[in-house]
Amino acid sequence: MGIIKTAAEIALEKLEKIGEPTEQERLKWKYGPEGEKLAALYLREDVNLINEVKKYDDKAKKVIITSVNDILLRNISLPRSEAARRTNKKAMDGLKALKNDKVAVENVFTRMRHVLDYYVQEGAKQKKQAYESLKTEFEAKVQEAIRKQTGVDARMKIDVEKQPQFQEQWQMMQAQMEGQYINLLDEYKKELAAIE
């Protein structure tokens, strides 16, 4: 039979296997949250990112900038509202201010803006058409089901929009339509993350 170890002994053994954290890991643990707070502050208020980042030494700066960039990228989304549009613009402005290769950033932003503008202009039309088409299709199905059950072609006015099946189908259709835009946005975000 083997030796019975306490939980503390087991934990110590695991820690020994992991080893000491690197300097880079320690910097991430210390300054990563600082960068996240700075990004949140920047998005909420009027803060000069460059001046705030300059307050840190060179080692910390790199970690903070990476952390800020991550948060700003996560805050770029489909402009479903005016608030989302403002957040997108502010996040993009912050990214451009912190990145060194401004030309590469602007090239990605141009493509990104095209997708976002297209979503606002054409996406709304596509959604409306898809919604009306789905509504008409559902009304026809409900009328057919009533006719089969009762044997009478009643042509009643039925509010299918309140039906759970309609809502579920609409949510799936919306997610599918928006998925195309989200995939493009995610690609552009990856490109931006790779730019120094």
PDB file of C-alpha atoms in Angstrom:
ATOM      1  CA  MET A   1       0.000   0.000   0.000  1.00  0.00           C
ATOM      2  CA  GLY A   2       1.264   3.500  -0.850  1.00  0.00           C
ATOM      3  CA  ILE A   3       1.933   6.490   1.329  1.00  0.00           C
ATOM      4  CA  ILE A   4      -1.103   8.624   2.112  1.00  0.00           C
ATOM      5  CA  LYS A   5      -0.432  12.310   1.420  1.00  0.00           C
ATOM      6  CA  THR A   6      -2.250  15.350   2.667  1.00  0.00           C
ATOM      7  CA  ALA A   7      -3.877  17.769   0.260  1.00  0.00           C
ATOM      8  CA  ALA A   8      -1.159  20.318   1.067  1.00  0.00           C
ATOM      9  CA  GLU A   9       1.588  17.851   0.157  1.00  0.00           C
ATOM     10  CA  ILE A  10      -0.122  17.009  -3.128  1.00  0.00           C
ATOM     11  CA  ALA A  11      -0.545  20.712  -3.926  1.00  0.00           C
ATOM     12  CA  LEU A  12       3.136  21.386  -3.171  1.00  0.00           C
ATOM     13  CA  GLU A  13       4.201  18.573  -5.488  1.00  0.00           C
ATOM     14  CA  LYS A  14       2.058  19.996  -8.282  1.00  0.00           C
ATOM     15  CA  LEU A  15       3.524  23.468  -7.741  1.00  0.00           C
ATOM     16  CA  GLU A  16       7.043  22.072  -7.950  1.00  0.00           C
ATOM     17  CA  LYS A  17       6.198  20.424 -11.277  1.00  0.00           C
ATOM     18  CA  ILE A  18       4.827  23.669 -12.677  1.00  0.00           C
ATOM     19  CA  GLY A  19       7.899  25.656 -11.723  1.00  0.00           C
ATOM     20  CA  GLU A  20       8.417  29.331 -11.099  1.00  0.00           C
ATOM     21  CA  PRO A  21       6.493  31.794 -13.260  1.00  0.00           C
ATOM     22  CA  THR A  22       8.510  33.663 -15.867  1.00  0.00           C
ATOM     23  CA  GLU A  23       9.036  37.401 -15.673  1.00  0.00           C
ATOM     24  CA  GLN A  24       6.631  37.840 -18.601  1.00  0.00           C
ATOM     25  CA  GLU A  25       3.928  35.873 -16.750  1.00  0.00           C
ATOM     26  CA  ARG A  26       4.413  37.992 -13.654  1.00  0.00           C
ATOM     27  CA  LEU A  27       4.139  41.169 -15.725  1.00  0.00           C
ATOM     28  CA  LYS A  28       0.914  39.884 -17.303  1.00  0.00           C
ATOM     29  CA  TRP A  29      -0.557  39.096 -13.903  1.00  0.00           C
ATOM     30  CA  LYS A  30       0.400  42.500 -12.548  1.00  0.00           C
ATOM     31  CA  TYR A  31      -0.281  44.797 -15.496  1.00  0.00           C
ATOM     32  CA  GLY A  32      -2.882  42.875 -17.530  1.00  0.00           C
ATOM     33  CA  PRO A  33      -5.719  43.957 -15.215  1.00  0.00           C
ATOM     34  CA  GLU A  34      -4.337  47.524 -15.274  1.00  0.00           C
ATOM     35  CA  GLY A  35      -4.671  47.542 -19.054  1.00  0.00           C
ATOM     36  CA  GLU A  36      -8.206  46.165 -18.850  1.00  0.00           C
ATOM     37  CA  LYS A  37      -9.197  48.897 -16.390  1.00  0.00           C
ATOM     38  CA  LEU A  38      -7.609  51.534 -18.596  1.00  0.00           C
ATOM     39  CA  ALA A  39      -9.508  50.268 -21.657  1.00  0.00           C
ATOM     40  CA  ALA A  40     -12.800  50.276 -19.734  1.00  0.00           C
ATOM     41  CA  LEU A  41     -12.107  53.795 -18.476  1.00  0.00           C
ATOM     42  CA  TYR A  42     -11.249  54.937 -22.005  1.00  0.00           C
ATOM     43  CA  LEU A  43     -14.485  53.522 -23.413  1.00  0.00           C
ATOM     44  CA  ARG A  44     -16.601  55.114 -20.664  1.00  0.00           C
ATOM     45  CA  GLU A  45     -14.901  58.489 -20.329  1.00  0.00           C
ATOM     46  CA  ASP A  46     -12.688  60.857 -22.264  1.00  0.00           C
ATOM     47  CA  VAL A  47      -9.208  59.558 -21.379  1.00  0.00           C
ATOM     48  CA  ASN A  48      -6.052  60.027 -23.434  1.00  0.00           C
ATOM     49  CA  LEU A  49      -4.728  56.487 -23.867  1.00  0.00           C
ATOM     50  CA  ILE A  50      -1.268  57.561 -24.998  1.00  0.00           C
ATOM     51  CA  ASN A  51      -0.724  59.768 -21.939  1.00  0.00           C
ATOM     52  CA  GLU A  52      -2.000  57.057 -19.597  1.00  0.00           C
ATOM     53  CA  VAL A  53       0.267  54.389 -21.120  1.00  0.00           C
ATOM     54  CA  LYS A  54       3.301  56.709 -20.910  1.00  0.00           C
ATOM     55  CA  LYS A  55       3.011  56.606 -17.115  1.00  0.00           C
ATOM     56  CA  TYR A  56       4.382  53.038 -17.077  1.00  0.00           C
ATOM     57  CA  ASP A  57       7.903  51.709 -17.671  1.00  0.00           C
ATOM     58  CA  ASP A  58       8.733  49.987 -20.970  1.00  0.00           C
ATOM     59  CA  LYS A  59       8.194  46.419 -19.717  1.00  0.00           C
ATOM     60  CA  ALA A  60       4.793  47.261 -18.276  1.00  0.00           C
ATOM     61  CA  LYS A  61       3.813  49.358 -21.322  1.00  0.00           C
ATOM     62  CA  LYS A  62       3.925  46.398 -23.665  1.00  0.00           C
ATOM     63  CA  VAL A  63       1.676  44.285 -21.424  1.00  0.00           C
ATOM     64  CA  ILE A  64      -0.729  47.168 -20.821  1.00  0.00           C
ATOM     65  CA  ILE A  65      -0.993  47.998 -24.535  1.00  0.00           C
ATOM     66  CA  THR A  66      -1.681  44.344 -25.365  1.00  0.00           C
ATOM     67  CA  SER A  67      -4.351  44.187 -22.674  1.00  0.00           C
ATOM     68  CA  VAL A  68      -5.973  47.459 -23.790  1.00  0.00           C
ATOM     69  CA  ASN A  69      -5.940  46.293 -27.420  1.00  0.00           C
ATOM     70  CA  ASP A  70      -7.637  43.010 -26.466  1.00  0.00           C
ATOM     71  CA  ILE A  71     -10.456  44.824 -24.676  1.00  0.00           C
ATOM     72  CA  LEU A  72     -10.899  47.376 -27.461  1.00  0.00           C
ATOM     73  CA  LEU A  73     -11.078  44.609 -30.079  1.00  0.00           C
ATOM     74  CA  ARG A  74     -13.694  42.753 -28.022  1.00  0.00           C
ATOM     75  CA  ASN A  75     -15.807  45.904 -27.924  1.00  0.00           C
ATOM     76  CA  ILE A  76     -16.091  46.192 -31.705  1.00  0.00           C
ATOM     77  CA  SER A  77     -19.399  44.619 -32.654  1.00  0.00           C
ATOM     78  CA  LEU A  78     -22.225  44.836 -35.156  1.00  0.00           C
ATOM     79  CA  PRO A  79     -23.777  48.314 -34.907  1.00  0.00           C
ATOM     80  CA  ARG A  80     -27.241  47.236 -33.747  1.00  0.00           C
ATOM     81  CA  SER A  81     -27.752  50.607 -32.033  1.00  0.00           C
ATOM     82  CA  GLU A  82     -26.349  54.113 -31.968  1.00  0.00           C
ATOM     83  CA  ALA A  83     -24.528  53.298 -28.718  1.00  0.00           C
ATOM     84  CA  ALA A  84     -22.811  50.338 -30.422  1.00  0.00           C
ATOM     85  CA  ARG A  85     -21.740  52.638 -33.285  1.00  0.00           C
ATOM     86  CA  ARG A  86     -20.196  55.095 -30.831  1.00  0.00           C
ATOM     87  CA  THR A  87     -18.410  52.292 -28.977  1.00  0.00           C
ATOM     88  CA  ASN A  88     -17.069  50.920 -32.272  1.00  0.00           C
ATOM     89  CA  LYS A  89     -15.720  54.315 -33.277  1.00  0.00           C
ATOM     90  CA  LYS A  90     -14.105  54.926 -29.908  1.00  0.00           C
ATOM     91  CA  ALA A  91     -12.552  51.435 -29.827  1.00  0.00           C
ATOM     92  CA  MET A  92     -11.193  51.898 -33.349  1.00  0.00           C
ATOM     93  CA  ASP A  93      -9.766  55.322 -32.471  1.00  0.00           C
ATOM     94  CA  GLY A  94      -8.068  53.831 -29.406  1.00  0.00           C
ATOM     95  CA  LEU A  95      -6.591  50.952 -31.391  1.00  0.00           C
ATOM     96  CA  LYS A  96      -5.236  53.315 -34.015  1.00  0.00           C
ATOM     97  CA  ALA A  97      -3.665  55.520 -31.344  1.00  0.00           C
ATOM     98  CA  LEU A  98      -1.839  52.582 -29.726  1.00  0.00           C
ATOM     99  CA  LYS A  99      -0.682  50.729 -32.851  1.00  0.00           C
ATOM    100  CA  ASN A 100       2.622  51.659 -34.495  1.00  0.00           C
ATOM    101  CA  ASP A 101       1.730  50.690 -38.073  1.00  0.00           C
ATOM    102  CA  LYS A 102      -1.049  53.227 -38.650  1.00  0.00           C
ATOM    103  CA  VAL A 103      -1.280  52.477 -42.397  1.00  0.00           C
ATOM    104  CA  ALA A 104      -1.898  48.761 -41.854  1.00  0.00           C
ATOM    105  CA  VAL A 105      -4.460  49.554 -39.152  1.00  0.00           C
ATOM    106  CA  GLU A 106      -6.277  52.005 -41.417  1.00  0.00           C
ATOM    107  CA  ASN A 107      -6.344  49.447 -44.247  1.00  0.00           C
ATOM    108  CA  VAL A 108      -8.073  46.917 -41.991  1.00  0.00           C
ATOM    109  CA  PHE A 109     -10.395  49.613 -40.622  1.00  0.00           C
ATOM    110  CA  THR A 110     -11.436  50.567 -44.162  1.00  0.00           C
ATOM    111  CA  ARG A 111     -12.540  46.995 -44.840  1.00  0.00           C
ATOM    112  CA  MET A 112     -14.129  46.763 -41.410  1.00  0.00           C
ATOM    113  CA  ARG A 113     -16.078  50.001 -41.882  1.00  0.00           C
ATOM    114  CA  HIS A 114     -17.328  48.717 -45.225  1.00  0.00           C
ATOM    115  CA  VAL A 115     -18.769  45.616 -43.515  1.00  0.00           C
ATOM    116  CA  LEU A 116     -20.267  47.668 -40.671  1.00  0.00           C
ATOM    117  CA  ASP A 117     -21.812  50.209 -43.067  1.00  0.00           C
ATOM    118  CA  TYR A 118     -23.184  47.444 -45.259  1.00  0.00           C
ATOM    119  CA  TYR A 119     -24.698  45.816 -42.169  1.00  0.00           C
ATOM    120  CA  VAL A 120     -26.449  49.064 -41.234  1.00  0.00           C
ATOM    121  CA  GLN A 121     -27.708  49.872 -44.744  1.00  0.00           C
ATOM    122  CA  GLU A 122     -28.390  46.509 -46.354  1.00  0.00           C
ATOM    123  CA  GLY A 123     -28.612  44.296 -43.288  1.00  0.00           C
ATOM    124  CA  ALA A 124     -31.732  46.086 -42.077  1.00  0.00           C
ATOM    125  CA  LYS A 125     -33.396  45.625 -45.471  1.00  0.00           C
ATOM    126  CA  GLN A 126     -32.401  41.961 -45.586  1.00  0.00           C
ATOM    127  CA  LYS A 127     -33.750  41.404 -42.087  1.00  0.00           C
ATOM    128  CA  LYS A 128     -37.043  43.095 -42.895  1.00  0.00           C
ATOM    129  CA  GLN A 129     -37.489  41.050 -46.080  1.00  0.00           C
ATOM    130  CA  ALA A 130     -36.583  37.817 -44.295  1.00  0.00           C
ATOM    131  CA  TYR A 131     -38.958  38.650 -41.434  1.00  0.00           C
ATOM    132  CA  GLU A 132     -41.877  39.345 -43.761  1.00  0.00           C
ATOM    133  CA  SER A 133     -41.134  36.219 -45.782  1.00  0.00           C
ATOM    134  CA  LEU A 134     -41.001  34.071 -42.647  1.00  0.00           C
ATOM    135  CA  LYS A 135     -44.202  35.643 -41.337  1.00  0.00           C
ATOM    136  CA  THR A 136     -46.050  34.948 -44.606  1.00  0.00           C
ATOM    137  CA  GLU A 137     -44.733  31.383 -44.662  1.00  0.00           C
ATOM    138  CA  PHE A 138     -45.800  30.770 -41.056  1.00  0.00           C
ATOM    139  CA  GLU A 139     -49.265  32.249 -41.636  1.00  0.00           C
ATOM    140  CA  ALA A 140     -49.743  29.900 -44.587  1.00  0.00           C
ATOM    141  CA  LYS A 141     -48.630  26.892 -42.519  1.00  0.00           C
ATOM    142  CA  VAL A 142     -50.981  27.791 -39.656  1.00  0.00           C
ATOM    143  CA  GLN A 143     -53.903  28.306 -42.069  1.00  0.00           C
ATOM    144  CA  GLU A 144     -53.142  24.921 -43.649  1.00  0.00           C
ATOM    145  CA  ALA A 145     -53.017  23.232 -40.232  1.00  0.00           C
ATOM    146  CA  ILE A 146     -56.379  24.784 -39.270  1.00  0.00           C
ATOM    147  CA  ARG A 147     -57.897  23.713 -42.586  1.00  0.00           C
ATOM    148  CA  LYS A 148     -56.676  20.126 -42.089  1.00  0.00           C
ATOM    149  CA  GLN A 149     -57.991  19.964 -38.513  1.00  0.00           C
ATOM    150  CA  THR A 150     -61.373  21.572 -39.097  1.00  0.00           C
ATOM    151  CA  GLY A 151     -61.932  20.829 -42.760  1.00  0.00           C
ATOM    152  CA  VAL A 152     -62.934  24.468 -43.218  1.00  0.00           C
ATOM    153  CA  ASP A 153     -60.975  27.113 -45.128  1.00  0.00           C
ATOM    154  CA  ALA A 154     -61.637  29.863 -42.568  1.00  0.00           C
ATOM    155  CA  ARG A 155     -58.894  32.366 -43.505  1.00  0.00           C
ATOM    156  CA  MET A 156     -58.708  33.740 -39.972  1.00  0.00           C
ATOM    157  CA  LYS A 157     -56.306  36.479 -39.046  1.00  0.00           C
ATOM    158  CA  ILE A 158     -53.679  34.858 -36.823  1.00  0.00           C
ATOM    159  CA  ASP A 159     -50.895  36.740 -35.082  1.00  0.00           C
ATOM    160  CA  VAL A 160     -48.041  34.326 -35.819  1.00  0.00           C
ATOM    161  CA  GLU A 161     -45.434  36.769 -34.503  1.00  0.00           C
ATOM    162  CA  LYS A 162     -46.392  35.820 -30.949  1.00  0.00           C
ATOM    163  CA  GLN A 163     -46.054  32.095 -31.597  1.00  0.00           C
ATOM    164  CA  PRO A 164     -42.993  30.536 -29.891  1.00  0.00           C
ATOM    165  CA  GLN A 165     -42.168  28.522 -33.023  1.00  0.00           C
ATOM    166  CA  PHE A 166     -42.128  31.705 -35.094  1.00  0.00           C
ATOM    167  CA  GLN A 167     -39.916  33.488 -32.561  1.00  0.00           C
ATOM    168  CA  GLU A 168     -37.530  30.525 -32.443  1.00  0.00           C
ATOM    169  CA  GLN A 169     -37.320  30.325 -36.236  1.00  0.00           C
ATOM    170  CA  TRP A 170     -36.769  34.082 -36.472  1.00  0.00           C
ATOM    171  CA  GLN A 171     -33.958  33.959 -33.894  1.00  0.00           C
ATOM    172  CA  MET A 172     -32.229  31.193 -35.864  1.00  0.00           C
ATOM    173  CA  MET A 173     -32.636  33.086 -39.133  1.00  0.00           C
ATOM    174  CA  GLN A 174     -31.290  36.289 -37.578  1.00  0.00           C
ATOM    175  CA  ALA A 175     -28.288  34.474 -36.124  1.00  0.00           C
ATOM    176  CA  GLN A 176     -27.561  32.947 -39.519  1.00  0.00           C
ATOM    177  CA  MET A 177     -27.737  36.324 -41.299  1.00  0.00           C
ATOM    178  CA  GLU A 178     -25.624  38.095 -38.683  1.00  0.00           C
ATOM    179  CA  GLY A 179     -23.157  35.214 -38.571  1.00  0.00           C
ATOM    180  CA  GLN A 180     -21.780  36.222 -41.962  1.00  0.00           C
ATOM    181  CA  TYR A 181     -21.011  39.728 -40.727  1.00  0.00           C
ATOM    182  CA  ILE A 182     -19.623  38.469 -37.414  1.00  0.00           C
ATOM    183  CA  ASN A 183     -17.253  36.065 -39.188  1.00  0.00           C
ATOM    184  CA  LEU A 184     -15.839  38.899 -41.300  1.00  0.00           C
ATOM    185  CA  LEU A 185     -15.486  41.137 -38.249  1.00  0.00           C
ATOM    186  CA  ASP A 186     -13.654  38.374 -36.388  1.00  0.00           C
ATOM    187  CA  GLU A 187     -11.215  37.973 -39.290  1.00  0.00           C
ATOM    188  CA  TYR A 188     -10.482  41.695 -39.268  1.00  0.00           C
ATOM    189  CA  LYS A 189     -10.041  41.669 -35.485  1.00  0.00           C
ATOM    190  CA  LYS A 190      -7.435  38.910 -35.827  1.00  0.00           C
ATOM    191  CA  GLU A 191      -5.604  40.977 -38.439  1.00  0.00           C
ATOM    192  CA  LEU A 192      -5.663  43.994 -36.123  1.00  0.00           C
ATOM    193  CA  ALA A 193      -4.397  41.945 -33.176  1.00  0.00           C
ATOM    194  CA  ALA A 194      -1.380  40.877 -35.258  1.00  0.00           C
ATOM    195  CA  ILE A 195      -0.416  44.466 -36.136  1.00  0.00           C
ATOM    196  CA  GLU A 196       2.184  46.056 -33.838  1.00  0.00           C
TER     197      GLU A 196
END
